[in-house]
Short mmCIF file of C-alpha atoms in Angstrom, two decimals:
data_model
loop_
_atom_site.label_atom_id
_atom_site.label_comp_id
_atom_site.label_asym_id
_atom_site.label_seq_id
_atom_site.Cartn_x
_atom_site.Cartn_y
_atom_site.Cartn_z
CA MET A 1052 125.87 96.49 98.43
CA LYS A 1053 123.53 95.32 101.16
CA GLU A 1054 124.98 92.38 103.08
CA LEU A 1055 123.37 89.16 101.87
CA SER A 1056 123.40 85.74 103.48
CA ASP A 1057 125.51 82.97 101.98
CA LYS A 1058 122.31 81.11 101.13
CA THR A 1059 120.90 84.08 99.18
CA ILE A 1060 124.12 84.62 97.26
CA ALA A 1061 124.22 80.93 96.36
CA LEU A 1062 120.64 81.12 95.11
CA TYR A 1063 121.40 84.19 92.96
CA SER A 1064 124.45 82.48 91.45
CA LYS A 1065 122.41 79.36 90.73
CA ASN A 1066 119.71 81.37 88.95
CA VAL A 1067 122.24 83.29 86.85
CA SER A 1068 123.91 80.01 85.84
CA ARG A 1069 120.51 78.63 84.98
CA ILE A 1070 119.91 81.53 82.58
CA GLU A 1071 123.42 81.35 81.11
CA ASP A 1072 122.99 77.62 80.40
CA VAL A 1073 120.02 78.42 78.15
CA VAL A 1074 120.79 81.89 76.74
CA GLY A 1075 124.58 82.13 76.99
CA ASP A 1076 125.18 85.81 77.76
CA ILE A 1077 123.07 87.66 80.35
CA LEU A 1078 123.64 90.86 78.35
CA ASP A 1079 121.56 89.37 75.53
CA VAL A 1080 118.50 91.13 76.95
CA LYS A 1081 115.98 90.06 74.31
CA SER A 1082 116.82 86.35 74.68
CA VAL A 1083 116.94 86.53 78.48
CA ILE A 1084 113.51 88.17 78.77
CA LYS A 1085 112.05 85.66 76.28
CA PHE A 1086 113.43 82.76 78.34
CA ILE A 1087 112.00 84.13 81.58
CA GLU A 1088 108.60 84.95 80.09
CA THR A 1089 108.15 81.62 78.26
CA GLY A 1090 110.22 79.26 80.44
CA VAL A 1091 108.81 76.34 82.38
CA SER A 1092 109.89 74.81 85.67
CA ALA A 1093 111.94 71.62 85.59
CA ARG A 1094 109.60 70.18 88.20
CA GLY A 1095 106.11 69.76 86.81
CA GLY A 1096 106.73 71.52 83.49
CA LYS A 1097 104.57 74.51 84.45
CA PRO A 1098 105.25 78.11 83.29
CA PHE A 1099 107.37 80.19 85.64
CA SER A 1100 105.29 81.82 88.37
CA VAL A 1101 105.34 85.59 88.92
CA SER A 1102 107.49 85.01 91.99
CA THR A 1103 109.99 82.86 90.07
CA LYS A 1104 110.27 85.46 87.29
CA ARG A 1105 110.86 88.19 89.82
CA ASN A 1106 113.56 86.11 91.54
CA LEU A 1107 115.34 85.54 88.22
CA TYR A 1108 115.41 89.27 87.46
CA THR A 1109 116.64 89.96 91.00
CA ALA A 1110 119.52 87.52 90.45
CA LEU A 1111 120.41 89.20 87.16
CA ILE A 1112 120.43 92.64 88.78
CA TYR A 1113 122.65 91.30 91.56
CA GLN A 1114 125.14 89.89 89.04
CA LEU A 1115 125.16 93.09 86.98
CA THR A 1116 125.76 95.09 90.14
CA LEU A 1117 128.84 92.97 90.86
CA ASP A 1118 130.05 93.56 87.28
CA ILE A 1119 129.48 97.30 87.65
CA GLU A 1120 131.41 97.34 90.93
CA ASP A 1121 134.31 95.54 89.27
CA THR A 1122 134.31 98.04 86.42
CA LEU A 1123 134.08 101.18 88.57
CA ASN A 1124 136.16 99.95 91.52
CA THR A 1125 134.23 99.28 94.77
CA GLU A 1126 136.34 101.78 96.72
CA VAL A 1127 134.96 104.83 94.88
CA PRO A 1128 133.39 106.89 97.73
CA GLU A 1129 130.70 108.37 95.51
CA TYR A 1130 129.41 104.90 94.65
CA LYS A 1131 129.43 103.72 98.24
CA GLU A 1132 127.39 106.71 99.39
CA LYS A 1133 124.69 106.53 96.70
CA ALA A 1134 121.93 104.02 96.24
CA LYS A 1135 122.28 102.20 92.94
CA THR A 1136 119.61 103.76 90.74
CA ILE A 1137 118.95 103.56 87.03
CA ASP A 1138 119.70 107.26 86.63
CA TRP A 1139 123.03 106.89 88.45
CA VAL A 1140 124.05 103.87 86.34
CA LYS A 1141 123.23 105.78 83.13
CA LYS A 1142 125.79 108.46 84.06
CA GLN A 1143 128.68 106.06 84.61
CA ASP A 1144 131.37 105.17 82.12
CA LEU A 1145 130.09 101.67 81.41
CA ASP A 1146 129.59 99.39 78.44
CA GLU A 1147 126.31 100.29 76.75
CA ASN A 1148 125.17 96.66 76.89
CA ILE A 1149 125.58 96.60 80.68
CA ILE A 1150 123.58 99.81 81.08
CA THR A 1151 120.80 98.53 78.80
CA ALA A 1152 120.58 95.19 80.60
CA TYR A 1153 120.59 96.85 84.02
CA ILE A 1154 117.76 99.21 83.04
CA LYS A 1155 115.64 96.53 81.33
CA TYR A 1156 115.91 94.00 84.15
CA ASN A 1157 115.06 96.65 86.76
CA ILE A 1158 111.96 97.63 84.75
CA GLU A 1159 110.81 93.99 84.51
CA GLN A 1160 111.45 93.42 88.21
CA HIS A 1161 109.52 96.60 88.98
CA LYS A 1162 106.45 95.31 87.09
CA LEU A 1163 106.51 91.99 88.91
CA ASN A 1164 106.95 93.67 92.30
CA GLU A 1165 103.83 95.67 91.58
CA ILE A 1166 101.90 92.47 90.88
CA LEU A 1167 103.30 90.63 93.89
CA PHE A 1168 103.41 93.32 96.55
CA LYS A 1169 101.72 96.53 95.44
CA ALA A 1170 104.06 98.08 98.01
CA TYR A 1171 107.47 98.96 96.61
CA ASN A 1172 110.12 101.60 96.33
CA LYS A 1173 110.91 103.52 93.16
CA GLU A 1174 113.44 100.96 91.97
CA GLY A 1175 111.19 97.94 92.50
CA THR A 1176 112.28 96.73 95.93
CA ILE A 1177 109.82 96.13 98.75
CA ASN A 1178 109.09 99.20 100.80
CA PRO A 1179 109.72 98.07 104.40
CA GLU A 1180 107.66 100.91 105.89
CA LYS A 1181 104.55 100.12 103.83
CA SER A 1182 104.98 96.40 104.38
CA LYS A 1183 105.36 96.90 108.13
CA ALA A 1184 102.35 99.23 108.24
CA LYS A 1185 100.22 96.60 106.54
CA GLN A 1186 101.33 93.88 108.90
CA GLU A 1187 100.85 95.99 112.02
CA GLY A 1188 97.37 96.87 110.80
CA PHE A 1189 96.34 93.21 111.04
CA THR A 1190 96.59 91.82 114.57
CA LYS A 1191 96.06 88.40 116.16
CA GLU A 1192 92.68 89.64 117.32
CA ASP A 1193 91.80 90.46 113.71
CA TYR A 1194 93.02 87.02 112.67
CA ASN A 1195 90.85 85.22 115.23
CA THR A 1196 87.85 87.34 114.25
CA LEU A 1197 88.42 86.48 110.60
CA LEU A 1198 88.59 82.75 111.41
CA SER A 1199 85.30 82.91 113.32
CA THR A 1200 83.51 84.36 110.28
CA LEU A 1201 84.56 81.43 108.10
CA LYS A 1202 82.87 78.63 110.06
CA ILE A 1203 79.16 77.72 110.20
CA GLU A 1204 78.15 75.06 112.73
CA HIS A 1205 75.16 72.73 113.02
CA THR A 1206 73.09 73.19 116.16
CA ILE A 1207 72.66 69.70 117.65
CA PRO A 1208 70.77 68.97 120.88
CA GLU A 1209 72.69 67.30 123.66
CA GLU A 1210 69.79 64.93 124.39
CA THR A 1211 66.90 63.47 122.45
CA ASP A 1212 63.77 61.35 123.13
CA PHE A 1213 63.75 57.70 122.09
CA HIS A 1214 61.14 54.96 122.11
CA LEU A 1215 63.41 52.23 123.42
CA ILE A 1216 62.33 48.78 122.19
CA TYR A 1217 63.66 45.68 123.94
CA GLY A 1218 61.73 43.00 122.04
CA GLU A 1219 58.33 41.31 121.98
CA ILE A 1220 56.49 38.42 123.62
CA ASP A 1221 53.56 36.89 121.74
CA GLY A 1222 53.37 40.02 119.63
CA ASP A 1223 53.36 42.38 122.62
CA VAL A 1224 56.16 44.95 122.37
CA ILE A 1225 58.37 45.49 125.40
CA ALA A 1226 59.40 49.14 125.31
CA GLU A 1227 59.72 52.38 127.20
CA ASP A 1228 60.30 56.05 126.45
CA VAL A 1229 63.69 57.37 127.49
CA VAL A 1230 65.75 60.58 127.22
CA ALA A 1231 69.30 59.84 126.09
CA PRO A 1232 72.37 61.59 124.62
CA TYR A 1233 72.00 62.43 120.92
CA PHE A 1234 75.20 60.56 120.03
CA VAL A 1235 76.41 57.23 121.38
CA ASP A 1236 78.59 57.52 124.46
CA ASP A 1237 81.88 56.62 122.79
CA THR A 1238 81.62 59.24 120.00
CA PRO A 1239 84.84 61.35 120.09
CA PRO A 1240 84.05 65.03 120.82
CA LEU A 1241 86.38 66.03 117.96
CA LEU A 1242 84.30 63.96 115.52
CA ILE A 1243 81.09 65.62 116.74
CA ASP A 1244 82.62 69.07 116.23
CA ALA A 1245 83.77 68.06 112.73
CA TYR A 1246 80.24 66.86 111.90
CA LYS A 1247 78.84 70.20 113.04
CA LEU A 1248 80.96 72.04 110.44
CA GLN A 1249 79.13 70.45 107.50
CA LYS A 1250 77.15 73.63 106.87
CA THR A 1251 80.36 75.57 106.21
CA PRO A 1252 80.73 76.14 102.44
CA ASP A 1253 83.73 74.36 100.88
CA GLY A 1254 85.30 77.65 99.80
CA ALA A 1255 85.20 79.12 103.30
CA LEU A 1256 86.48 75.90 104.88
CA ASN A 1257 89.35 75.81 102.37
CA ILE A 1258 90.38 79.36 103.33
CA TYR A 1259 90.10 78.52 107.04
CA ILE A 1260 92.39 75.50 106.66
CA LEU A 1261 94.90 77.42 104.51
CA LEU A 1262 95.13 80.26 107.02
CA GLN A 1263 95.58 77.85 109.92
CA LEU A 1264 98.28 75.86 108.11
CA PHE A 1265 100.20 79.10 107.48
CA TYR A 1266 99.63 80.39 111.01
CA GLN A 1267 100.31 77.16 112.92
CA HIS A 1268 103.07 75.64 110.79
CA SER A 1269 104.61 78.39 108.58
CA PHE A 1270 104.08 76.39 105.38
CA ARG A 1271 104.67 77.79 101.90
CA ASN A 1272 102.10 77.95 99.12
CA GLU A 1273 102.84 74.40 97.94
CA ILE A 1274 100.36 73.08 100.51
CA GLY A 1275 97.72 73.91 97.90
CA ASN A 1276 98.49 70.56 96.25
CA LEU A 1277 97.99 68.25 99.27
CA ARG A 1278 96.50 64.86 98.35
CA ILE A 1279 94.29 62.90 100.76
CA ILE A 1280 95.46 59.39 101.63
CA ASP A 1281 94.81 57.04 104.56
CA LYS A 1282 97.80 56.05 106.69
CA LYS A 1283 97.55 52.32 105.95
CA SER A 1284 97.70 52.91 102.19
CA PHE A 1285 100.45 55.51 102.51
CA ASP A 1286 102.66 53.25 104.63
CA LYS A 1287 102.16 50.41 102.15
CA LEU A 1288 102.91 52.49 99.03
CA TYR A 1289 105.67 54.69 100.45
CA ASP A 1290 107.51 52.71 103.09
CA THR A 1291 110.81 54.54 102.47
CA ASP A 1292 111.79 58.17 102.00
CA GLU A 1293 113.30 57.26 98.64
CA LYS A 1294 109.87 56.23 97.33
CA ILE A 1295 108.29 59.41 98.69
CA ILE A 1296 110.95 61.61 97.05
CA LYS A 1297 110.58 59.75 93.75
CA LYS A 1298 106.81 60.40 93.73
CA LYS A 1299 107.42 64.16 94.23
CA SER A 1300 104.08 64.97 95.83
CA ASN A 1301 102.63 66.35 99.05
CA TRP A 1302 100.04 64.51 101.12
CA ILE A 1303 97.76 64.81 104.10
CA VAL A 1304 98.00 61.38 105.72
CA VAL A 1305 94.84 60.49 107.64
CA ASP A 1306 94.81 58.08 110.59
CA ASP A 1307 91.21 58.22 111.87
CA LEU A 1308 91.21 61.67 113.55
CA ASP A 1309 94.96 62.23 113.46
CA PHE A 1310 96.65 64.02 110.56
CA GLU A 1311 100.18 64.39 109.26
CA ILE A 1312 101.40 66.57 106.40
CA VAL A 1313 104.10 64.79 104.40
CA ARG A 1314 105.94 66.97 101.85
CA ALA A 1315 108.43 65.95 99.18
CA GLN A 1316 107.73 68.79 96.75
CA TYR A 1317 108.62 72.24 98.03
CA LYS A 1318 111.09 75.05 97.41
CA THR A 1319 114.10 73.52 99.20
CA ASP A 1320 113.22 69.82 98.92
CA LYS A 1321 116.62 68.96 97.43
CA VAL A 1322 118.23 70.23 100.64
CA TYR A 1323 115.90 68.92 103.34
CA GLY A 1324 114.24 65.90 101.69
CA VAL A 1325 110.97 64.56 103.14
CA ILE A 1326 109.37 66.70 105.86
CA ARG A 1327 106.67 65.22 108.11
CA THR A 1328 104.52 67.59 110.14
CA PRO A 1329 101.95 66.17 112.59
CA ILE A 1330 98.90 68.39 113.12
CA GLU A 1331 98.33 69.07 116.81
CA ASN A 1332 96.09 72.15 116.98
CA ARG A 1333 92.59 70.93 117.84
CA ASP A 1334 90.66 73.54 115.86
CA LEU A 1335 92.68 72.71 112.75
CA LYS A 1336 92.14 68.97 113.29
CA VAL A 1337 88.38 69.54 113.53
CA ALA A 1338 88.37 71.49 110.25
CA LEU A 1339 90.52 68.87 108.52
CA ALA A 1340 88.26 66.04 109.70
CA SER A 1341 85.23 67.92 108.38
CA LYS A 1342 87.01 68.40 105.05
CA VAL A 1343 88.45 64.94 104.40
CA TYR A 1344 85.40 62.89 105.47
CA ASN A 1345 81.86 62.42 104.18
CA PHE A 1346 79.45 61.92 107.09
CA LYS A 1347 76.26 59.87 107.48
CA LEU A 1348 74.09 59.48 110.58
CA GLU A 1349 72.85 56.02 111.51
CA THR A 1350 71.31 54.42 114.60
CA PHE A 1351 71.47 51.06 116.36
CA ARG A 1352 68.08 50.32 114.90
CA THR A 1353 69.36 50.65 111.34
CA ILE A 1354 72.61 48.84 112.04
CA ARG A 1355 71.20 45.97 114.18
CA PRO A 1356 67.53 45.59 113.17
CA VAL A 1357 67.01 41.89 114.01
CA PRO A 1358 66.67 40.89 117.67
CA LYS A 1359 67.74 37.46 118.86
CA GLU A 1360 64.97 34.86 118.99
CA TYR A 1361 64.51 32.51 121.94
CA LYS A 1362 62.28 29.52 122.74
CA TRP A 1363 60.09 30.17 125.76
CA SER A 1364 61.50 28.35 128.80
CA LEU A 1365 62.61 28.95 132.36
CA LYS A 1366 66.23 29.03 131.18
CA SER A 1367 65.62 31.64 128.50
CA LEU A 1368 63.54 33.69 130.94
CA LYS A 1369 66.48 33.71 133.32
CA GLU A 1370 68.70 34.96 130.47
CA ILE A 1371 66.26 37.79 129.81
CA LYS A 1372 66.28 38.77 133.47
CA ASN A 1373 70.10 38.91 133.38
CA LEU A 1374 69.94 41.26 130.41
CA TYR A 1375 67.07 43.38 131.54
CA SER A 1376 66.20 44.01 135.17
CA GLY A 1377 62.84 45.64 134.49
CA ASP A 1378 59.35 44.17 134.68
CA ILE A 1379 58.57 41.83 131.76
CA LYS A 1380 54.77 41.74 131.78
CA ASP A 1381 53.92 39.01 134.36
CA PRO A 1382 56.60 36.47 133.42
CA GLU A 1383 54.99 33.64 135.44
CA ILE A 1384 51.88 33.72 133.24
CA ARG A 1385 54.00 33.85 130.09
CA ILE A 1386 55.99 30.81 131.15
CA LYS A 1387 52.85 28.70 131.15
CA THR A 1388 52.00 29.62 127.55
CA LYS A 1389 55.28 28.17 126.20
CA ASP A 1390 55.01 30.49 123.22
CA THR A 1391 58.06 31.86 121.46
CA PHE A 1392 59.31 35.36 122.07
CA LYS A 1393 61.93 37.73 120.63
CA TYR A 1394 64.35 39.71 122.67
CA LYS A 1395 67.44 41.88 122.20
CA LYS A 1396 69.80 43.41 124.69
CA PRO A 1397 68.58 46.91 125.51
CA GLN A 1398 70.32 49.55 123.41
CA VAL A 1399 69.41 53.21 123.33
CA ASN A 1400 68.78 54.23 119.73
CA ASN A 1401 71.33 57.10 119.73
CA HIS A 1402 72.92 58.45 116.59
CA ILE A 1403 76.17 57.10 115.23
CA ILE A 1404 78.42 59.19 112.95
CA VAL A 1405 79.63 57.00 110.09
CA LYS A 1406 82.55 58.62 108.24
CA THR A 1407 83.99 57.79 104.81
CA LEU A 1408 87.34 59.17 103.64
CA LYS A 1409 87.24 61.29 100.48
CA LYS A 1410 89.68 60.91 97.59
CA GLY A 1411 91.64 63.49 95.62
CA PHE A 1412 93.06 66.85 96.69
CA LEU A 1413 92.41 68.35 100.12
CA PHE A 1414 91.22 71.62 98.57
CA ASP A 1415 89.01 69.83 95.96
CA LYS A 1416 91.53 70.47 93.20
CA GLU A 1417 95.22 71.28 92.88
CA LEU A 1418 95.85 74.93 93.74
CA SER A 1419 98.77 76.75 92.12
CA ASN A 1420 100.99 79.02 94.22
CA GLU A 1421 99.37 82.04 92.59
CA LYS A 1422 95.88 80.74 93.37
CA VAL A 1423 96.75 80.23 97.03
CA GLN A 1424 98.21 83.75 97.13
CA SER A 1425 95.09 85.30 95.59
CA MET A 1426 92.72 83.35 97.88
CA VAL A 1427 94.50 84.62 100.99
CA ARG A 1428 94.75 88.16 99.60
CA SER A 1429 91.04 88.39 98.78
CA ILE A 1430 89.80 87.04 102.11
CA GLY A 1431 91.50 89.93 103.90
CA LYS A 1432 88.97 92.31 102.33
CA GLN A 1433 86.28 90.72 104.50
CA ASN A 1434 88.08 92.10 107.53
CA ASN A 1435 86.78 95.48 108.62
CA LYS A 1436 90.24 96.99 108.07
CA ASN A 1437 90.11 95.97 104.40
CA ILE A 1438 93.72 94.71 104.37
CA GLU A 1439 95.12 92.65 101.52
CA LEU A 1440 96.60 89.67 103.34
CA SER A 1441 99.42 87.44 102.17
CA PRO A 1442 100.62 84.02 103.36
CA THR A 1443 103.83 85.68 104.58
CA MET A 1444 101.84 88.08 106.79
CA ILE A 1445 99.96 85.15 108.36
CA VAL A 1446 103.21 83.23 108.92
CA LYS A 1447 104.79 86.27 110.62
CA LEU A 1448 101.71 86.70 112.78
CA GLY A 1449 101.91 83.05 113.83
CA ILE A 1450 105.59 83.25 114.67
CA GLY A 1451 104.92 86.33 116.78
CA GLY A 1452 107.66 88.67 115.67
CA ILE A 1453 111.31 88.97 116.65
CA THR A 1454 111.96 87.96 120.25
CA PRO A 1455 114.64 89.67 122.42
CA ALA A 1456 116.83 86.56 122.04
CA ILE A 1457 116.72 86.79 118.24
CA LYS A 1458 117.48 90.52 118.34
CA GLU A 1459 120.52 89.84 120.50
CA LEU A 1460 121.65 87.12 118.09
CA GLN A 1461 121.32 89.51 115.14
CA LYS A 1462 123.30 92.16 117.00
CA LYS A 1463 126.16 89.77 117.77
CA ALA A 1464 126.17 88.40 114.22
CA LYS A 1465 126.54 91.94 112.87
CA SER A 1466 129.39 92.61 115.27
CA ARG A 1467 131.04 89.42 114.11
CA GLY A 1468 130.66 90.47 110.50
CA HIS A 1469 128.44 87.74 109.13
CA SER A 1470 124.79 86.73 108.76
CA THR A 1471 122.45 85.47 111.49
CA SER A 1472 122.25 82.07 109.77
CA THR A 1473 126.05 81.74 109.84
CA GLN A 1474 126.02 82.69 113.53
CA LEU A 1475 123.49 79.95 114.22
CA LYS A 1476 125.34 77.27 112.23
CA THR A 1477 128.80 78.13 113.57
CA TYR A 1478 128.33 79.05 117.22
CA LEU A 1479 125.08 77.48 118.37
CA LYS A 1480 125.01 73.70 118.61
#
C-alpha cells in the first residue's frame, strides 16, 4: 500500500469506527451506503457533503485493503507488484462479502470523485497528471488578471470647487470661491479606495474576497459562513476562548479599517481550537471594508449648519480677525453700526465618508462548502483559458509550490522511513 501519514491513518480509523458505531459491520453494504447517503454531521445537523461521503468511502476501502492483505499475506510478490484493482480482487480467494463490499465502495467513491474532481484514474483516485496540468495551466499572472476583472471602481476627482462661506454681517455674506480636495484631509486612503468599489456587484466582490482569502491565507471552505461583528461587541461577548469554542462559529471582527478572522468551526477545530488570523494585505482590506460597510457622503455644511453668533463689538471683531485673516468688508465702518453679525470658523466644504457597519454574514448569507466550491469553479470559466478552478488550486498558487528546502525535507524523511510531518515534529524544533 502507498505510505500514508500517521494523521491520515488516524482519520481513516476514526471514520471506520464512526460507521461501525451506527451500522455494526462494514460488510453490511446496504446499511453502510444508506448511512452515508442519508447521514448528517454531528456539527450543525446538515447532510453529509460530497467530500465527506467520499472520505468515508475512502476510509472503508482502506480498511478492506488491510483485511485483504491479512487474508492473502502481505508478502505475496504478485500482490506487491500489482495495483489493487476491482478485477484483481475478484480473482482472489476471498470471502464473497469482502469482494462485494470492496467493489461497491469503489464504485461509490468513483462517482463522488467524478463530481468533486472530474479528473480521476480508472479506480476513482485523483489523476496527478491531469490535476497538475490543470494547475500549471493557471498561473499567478492569470490569477491577477482574473482579480482585476472582478472590481469596478468609482471615478472621483481629486479636487472640486466650493463656494466657501464664512458667515454674514448685517445680511451680507462673507464668502469666496476656492478649489479644495474632494475629501477632507484626514480621510484614510484605504477608506477612499473602499468607497470607490461601491459599483462592484455584490456577487463579483464576494468572489474577489473568497479568492483572496484562499490565496493569502490558505483557508478552507468554511470561511463561507463568516459573520460580521465589531471588535468592541466581540470582545464583550467572547472574552475567553472557551466562550468562542462554545458558540461554534466563524467571524470577521471589524475594528474600523482593521480586520481579523476568528474561527472556531473548521475541519480540525478539536485539535487546534480558536484560530485568529489578522488581515494584512491592503487590497483585501479595501475589498473587506467595501463589503462590511454602508457608505454615505456628507459635508461640513450638512454636519455643522449653524454658525456661531456674536454681538458686534471691538472684542468680537478681534476674535474674527484671529480666526480669519482676510478682508472683512471695511470693519471700521461696521463697528460703528453696532449691529449683530454671524460668523463661523472657515471650513472648506469637502466631502466626508460616513460608514455604518452591516450586520449578518460577510457573503450576504451563509455559504455551504459545496456552494463555495461551485462559486470558485465557475469563475474560472471567465478566464481566457477556460479552467475550472478550485479553492485548493488557489491555495497552492498562493503558497507558491514546493521550495528546495521542502524537497530536501521530503527526501530525508523518505530515507528515514517515515512521513514529512513526522520528520517535522520529531527533528525540527
